[in-house]
mmCIF file of C-alpha atoms in Angstrom:
data_model
loop_
_atom_site.group_PDB
_atom_site.id
_atom_site.type_symbol
_atom_site.label_atom_id
_atom_site.label_comp_id
_atom_site.label_asym_id
_atom_site.label_seq_id
_atom_site.Cartn_x
_atom_site.Cartn_y
_atom_site.Cartn_z
ATOM 1 C CA UNK T 1 -40.890 -11.209 -14.281
ATOM 2 C CA UNK T 2 -41.425 -14.697 -12.852
ATOM 3 C CA UNK T 3 -43.822 -15.018 -10.157
ATOM 4 C CA UNK T 4 -41.698 -16.776 -7.973
ATOM 5 C CA UNK T 5 -39.411 -13.453 -7.938
ATOM 6 C CA UNK T 6 -42.115 -11.306 -7.530
ATOM 7 C CA UNK T 7 -43.252 -13.087 -4.160
ATOM 8 C CA UNK T 8 -39.431 -12.716 -3.100
ATOM 9 C CA UNK T 9 -39.665 -8.901 -3.564
ATOM 10 C CA UNK T 10 -42.796 -8.462 -2.171
ATOM 11 C CA UNK T 11 -42.328 -10.731 0.818
ATOM 12 C CA UNK T 12 -39.179 -8.326 1.473
ATOM 13 C CA UNK T 13 -41.069 -5.271 1.032
ATOM 14 C CA UNK T 14 -43.893 -6.828 3.332
ATOM 15 C CA UNK T 15 -41.812 -7.755 6.063
ATOM 16 C CA UNK T 16 -41.546 -5.876 9.250
ATOM 17 C CA UNK T 17 -38.924 -3.988 10.066
ATOM 18 C CA UNK T 18 -36.346 -2.656 7.512
ATOM 19 C CA UNK T 19 -33.258 -4.400 7.105
ATOM 20 C CA UNK T 20 -31.051 -4.112 4.207
ATOM 21 C CA UNK T 21 -32.083 -7.837 3.269
ATOM 22 C CA UNK T 22 -35.750 -6.669 2.849
ATOM 23 C CA UNK T 23 -34.561 -4.477 -0.137
ATOM 24 C CA UNK T 24 -32.486 -7.238 -2.071
ATOM 25 C CA UNK T 25 -34.943 -8.624 -4.055
ATOM 26 C CA UNK T 26 -36.105 -5.392 -5.337
ATOM 27 C CA UNK T 27 -32.541 -4.146 -6.203
ATOM 28 C CA UNK T 28 -31.607 -7.203 -8.061
ATOM 29 C CA UNK T 29 -34.763 -7.344 -9.813
ATOM 30 C CA UNK T 30 -34.426 -3.599 -11.034
ATOM 31 C CA UNK T 31 -31.529 -4.583 -13.143
ATOM 32 C CA UNK T 32 -33.844 -6.983 -15.462
ATOM 33 C CA UNK T 33 -37.359 -6.483 -15.295
ATOM 34 C CA UNK T 34 -39.233 -3.105 -15.443
ATOM 35 C CA UNK T 35 -40.646 -2.660 -12.379
ATOM 36 C CA UNK T 36 -43.856 -0.560 -12.277
ATOM 37 C CA UNK T 37 -44.625 2.546 -9.692
ATOM 38 C CA UNK T 38 -45.843 0.443 -6.914
ATOM 39 C CA UNK T 39 -42.991 -1.100 -6.078
ATOM 40 C CA UNK T 40 -41.234 1.896 -5.875
ATOM 41 C CA UNK T 41 -43.855 3.593 -4.056
ATOM 42 C CA UNK T 42 -43.300 0.632 -1.717
ATOM 43 C CA UNK T 43 -39.857 0.938 -1.200
ATOM 44 C CA UNK T 44 -40.003 4.595 -0.855
ATOM 45 C CA UNK T 45 -42.465 4.065 1.850
ATOM 46 C CA UNK T 46 -40.579 1.549 3.637
ATOM 47 C CA UNK T 47 -37.785 3.452 3.812
ATOM 48 C CA UNK T 48 -39.772 6.521 4.899
ATOM 49 C CA UNK T 49 -41.441 4.469 7.366
ATOM 50 C CA UNK T 50 -38.614 3.174 9.046
ATOM 51 C CA UNK T 51 -37.267 6.625 10.164
ATOM 52 C CA UNK T 52 -34.540 6.451 7.481
ATOM 53 C CA UNK T 53 -32.683 3.775 9.105
ATOM 54 C CA UNK T 54 -32.014 0.170 8.575
ATOM 55 C CA UNK T 55 -31.999 -2.202 11.684
ATOM 56 C CA UNK T 56 -29.029 -4.752 12.207
ATOM 57 C CA UNK T 57 -26.390 -3.476 9.979
ATOM 58 C CA UNK T 58 -23.419 -6.192 9.937
ATOM 59 C CA UNK T 59 -20.829 -3.632 8.415
ATOM 60 C CA UNK T 60 -20.146 -0.712 6.418
ATOM 61 C CA UNK T 61 -19.864 -2.895 3.498
ATOM 62 C CA UNK T 62 -23.169 -4.540 3.983
ATOM 63 C CA UNK T 63 -24.485 -0.652 4.024
ATOM 64 C CA UNK T 64 -22.431 0.601 1.160
ATOM 65 C CA UNK T 65 -23.855 -2.235 -0.713
ATOM 66 C CA UNK T 66 -27.439 -1.591 0.281
ATOM 67 C CA UNK T 67 -27.292 1.993 -0.215
ATOM 68 C CA UNK T 68 -25.065 1.507 -3.662
ATOM 69 C CA UNK T 69 -28.094 -1.080 -4.913
ATOM 70 C CA UNK T 70 -30.515 1.146 -3.988
ATOM 71 C CA UNK T 71 -28.704 3.956 -6.116
ATOM 72 C CA UNK T 72 -28.668 1.681 -9.363
ATOM 73 C CA UNK T 73 -32.294 0.691 -8.754
ATOM 74 C CA UNK T 74 -33.095 4.969 -8.703
ATOM 75 C CA UNK T 75 -31.151 5.527 -11.786
ATOM 76 C CA UNK T 76 -32.270 2.352 -13.880
ATOM 77 C CA UNK T 77 -35.976 2.869 -12.957
ATOM 78 C CA UNK T 78 -35.843 6.832 -13.011
ATOM 79 C CA UNK T 79 -37.342 7.056 -10.051
ATOM 80 C CA UNK T 80 -36.909 10.307 -8.407
ATOM 81 C CA UNK T 81 -38.931 9.832 -5.343
ATOM 82 C CA UNK T 82 -36.491 6.735 -4.628
ATOM 83 C CA UNK T 83 -33.467 9.014 -5.328
ATOM 84 C CA UNK T 84 -34.898 11.680 -2.831
ATOM 85 C CA UNK T 85 -35.309 8.825 -0.167
ATOM 86 C CA UNK T 86 -31.757 7.603 -0.940
ATOM 87 C CA UNK T 87 -30.511 11.532 -0.236
ATOM 88 C CA UNK T 88 -32.075 11.480 3.053
ATOM 89 C CA UNK T 89 -30.600 7.674 3.835
ATOM 90 C CA UNK T 90 -27.070 9.059 3.063
ATOM 91 C CA UNK T 91 -27.474 11.913 5.735
ATOM 92 C CA UNK T 92 -28.190 9.388 8.055
ATOM 93 C CA UNK T 93 -25.285 7.213 7.602
ATOM 94 C CA UNK T 94 -22.609 10.063 6.740
ATOM 95 C CA UNK T 95 -20.843 9.482 9.981
ATOM 96 C CA UNK T 96 -20.498 5.924 9.609
ATOM 97 C CA UNK T 97 -19.108 6.106 6.237
ATOM 98 C CA UNK T 98 -16.391 8.906 7.309
ATOM 99 C CA UNK T 99 -15.229 6.600 10.314
ATOM 100 C CA UNK T 100 -14.380 4.028 7.743
ATOM 101 C CA UNK T 101 -12.735 6.502 5.105
ATOM 102 C CA UNK T 102 -15.302 5.886 2.491
ATOM 103 C CA UNK T 103 -15.999 9.817 1.356
ATOM 104 C CA UNK T 104 -15.616 8.344 -2.246
ATOM 105 C CA UNK T 105 -18.133 5.728 -2.184
ATOM 106 C CA UNK T 106 -20.608 8.323 -0.344
ATOM 107 C CA UNK T 107 -19.744 10.527 -3.691
ATOM 108 C CA UNK T 108 -20.463 7.700 -5.796
ATOM 109 C CA UNK T 109 -23.896 6.631 -4.546
ATOM 110 C CA UNK T 110 -24.759 10.126 -5.145
ATOM 111 C CA UNK T 111 -23.888 9.816 -8.807
ATOM 112 C CA UNK T 112 -25.640 6.873 -9.140
ATOM 113 C CA UNK T 113 -29.028 8.310 -7.584
ATOM 114 C CA UNK T 114 -28.727 11.195 -9.511
ATOM 115 C CA UNK T 115 -29.004 9.428 -12.761
ATOM 116 C CA UNK T 116 -33.101 8.682 -11.928
ATOM 117 C CA UNK T 117 -33.614 12.497 -13.385
ATOM 118 C CA UNK T 118 -33.982 12.800 -16.943
ATOM 119 C CA UNK T 119 -33.885 16.512 -17.167
ATOM 120 C CA UNK T 120 -30.182 17.903 -17.304
ATOM 121 C CA UNK T 121 -31.244 20.726 -15.064
ATOM 122 C CA UNK T 122 -33.083 18.626 -12.041
ATOM 123 C CA UNK T 123 -29.748 16.146 -12.239
ATOM 124 C CA UNK T 124 -27.682 19.490 -11.663
ATOM 125 C CA UNK T 125 -29.836 20.524 -8.800
ATOM 126 C CA UNK T 126 -29.817 16.919 -7.104
ATOM 127 C CA UNK T 127 -25.818 16.297 -7.479
ATOM 128 C CA UNK T 128 -25.458 19.869 -6.644
ATOM 129 C CA UNK T 129 -27.648 19.771 -3.493
ATOM 130 C CA UNK T 130 -26.224 16.371 -2.547
ATOM 131 C CA UNK T 131 -22.215 17.136 -3.265
ATOM 132 C CA UNK T 132 -22.843 20.652 -1.675
ATOM 133 C CA UNK T 133 -23.939 19.032 1.690
ATOM 134 C CA UNK T 134 -20.877 16.766 1.507
ATOM 135 C CA UNK T 135 -18.867 19.886 1.532
ATOM 136 C CA UNK T 136 -20.079 21.243 4.741
ATOM 137 C CA UNK T 137 -18.899 17.993 6.726
ATOM 138 C CA UNK T 138 -16.368 18.246 9.603
ATOM 139 C CA UNK T 139 -13.545 16.748 7.032
ATOM 140 C CA UNK T 140 -9.946 16.812 7.587
ATOM 141 C CA UNK T 141 -7.699 18.181 5.352
ATOM 142 C CA UNK T 142 -7.045 15.117 3.415
ATOM 143 C CA UNK T 143 -10.621 14.135 2.567
ATOM 144 C CA UNK T 144 -11.851 17.893 2.136
ATOM 145 C CA UNK T 145 -8.735 17.702 -0.847
ATOM 146 C CA UNK T 146 -10.227 14.261 -2.037
ATOM 147 C CA UNK T 147 -13.179 15.522 -2.114
ATOM 148 C CA UNK T 148 -12.653 18.755 -3.928
ATOM 149 C CA UNK T 149 -10.903 16.802 -6.867
ATOM 150 C CA UNK T 150 -14.141 14.851 -7.050
ATOM 151 C CA UNK T 151 -16.197 17.723 -7.642
ATOM 152 C CA UNK T 152 -13.694 19.147 -9.654
ATOM 153 C CA UNK T 153 -13.669 16.242 -12.055
ATOM 154 C CA UNK T 154 -17.527 15.872 -11.782
ATOM 155 C CA UNK T 155 -17.892 19.640 -12.825
ATOM 156 C CA UNK T 156 -15.469 19.375 -15.513
ATOM 157 C CA UNK T 157 -17.234 16.375 -17.365
ATOM 158 C CA UNK T 158 -20.886 18.518 -16.992
ATOM 159 C CA UNK T 159 -19.985 22.250 -16.211
ATOM 160 C CA UNK T 160 -23.743 23.123 -15.768
ATOM 161 C CA UNK T 161 -23.209 21.311 -12.316
ATOM 162 C CA UNK T 162 -21.457 24.719 -11.517
ATOM 163 C CA UNK T 163 -24.646 26.355 -11.554
ATOM 164 C CA UNK T 164 -25.981 24.423 -8.509
ATOM 165 C CA UNK T 165 -22.754 23.703 -6.498
ATOM 166 C CA UNK T 166 -20.758 27.038 -7.197
ATOM 167 C CA UNK T 167 -20.914 28.835 -3.859
ATOM 168 C CA UNK T 168 -19.584 24.990 -1.838
ATOM 169 C CA UNK T 169 -17.200 24.506 -4.829
ATOM 170 C CA UNK T 170 -15.570 27.990 -3.957
ATOM 171 C CA UNK T 171 -15.684 27.334 -0.218
ATOM 172 C CA UNK T 172 -14.111 23.695 -0.485
ATOM 173 C CA UNK T 173 -11.563 25.266 -3.295
ATOM 174 C CA UNK T 174 -10.410 27.878 -0.465
ATOM 175 C CA UNK T 175 -9.933 25.555 2.428
ATOM 176 C CA UNK T 176 -7.904 23.223 0.189
ATOM 177 C CA UNK T 177 -5.094 25.942 -0.585
#
């Protein structure tokens, strides 16, 4: 990684507060250079120390871009630690996503972040938990149907996911009838 890029990443992670801009250098760099565990630990710590909240979010699209970028970074770097922090971050911002009718984007973030798990068992556990939590949200009928069909599609692609989501899947299936 070029030194000037490393400086941008370090400045973002060392800045006070936790804005979406703090993570931009890290997210973009994860696609091009191998980042060591120091960066991953720093990002996870910055998210944790901010109380899993960003300062000054301009719009839901900016929030989605940041969460999506962090999910991609977690997947590319195979950072289970970052995926776990992202799970908590999405819990905090679910209401904002649902107000803007962006349930599909919320599911997509979880699917991307689950790519950080190289074991199928851990992948199923993470994504099963992520998707199960979404099924227990106060969703209107149309959103429940959309979520049901998204989960059903994912489970059809990887049937082993049913082992970790079966209870929530049956409940949402019943609600959609």
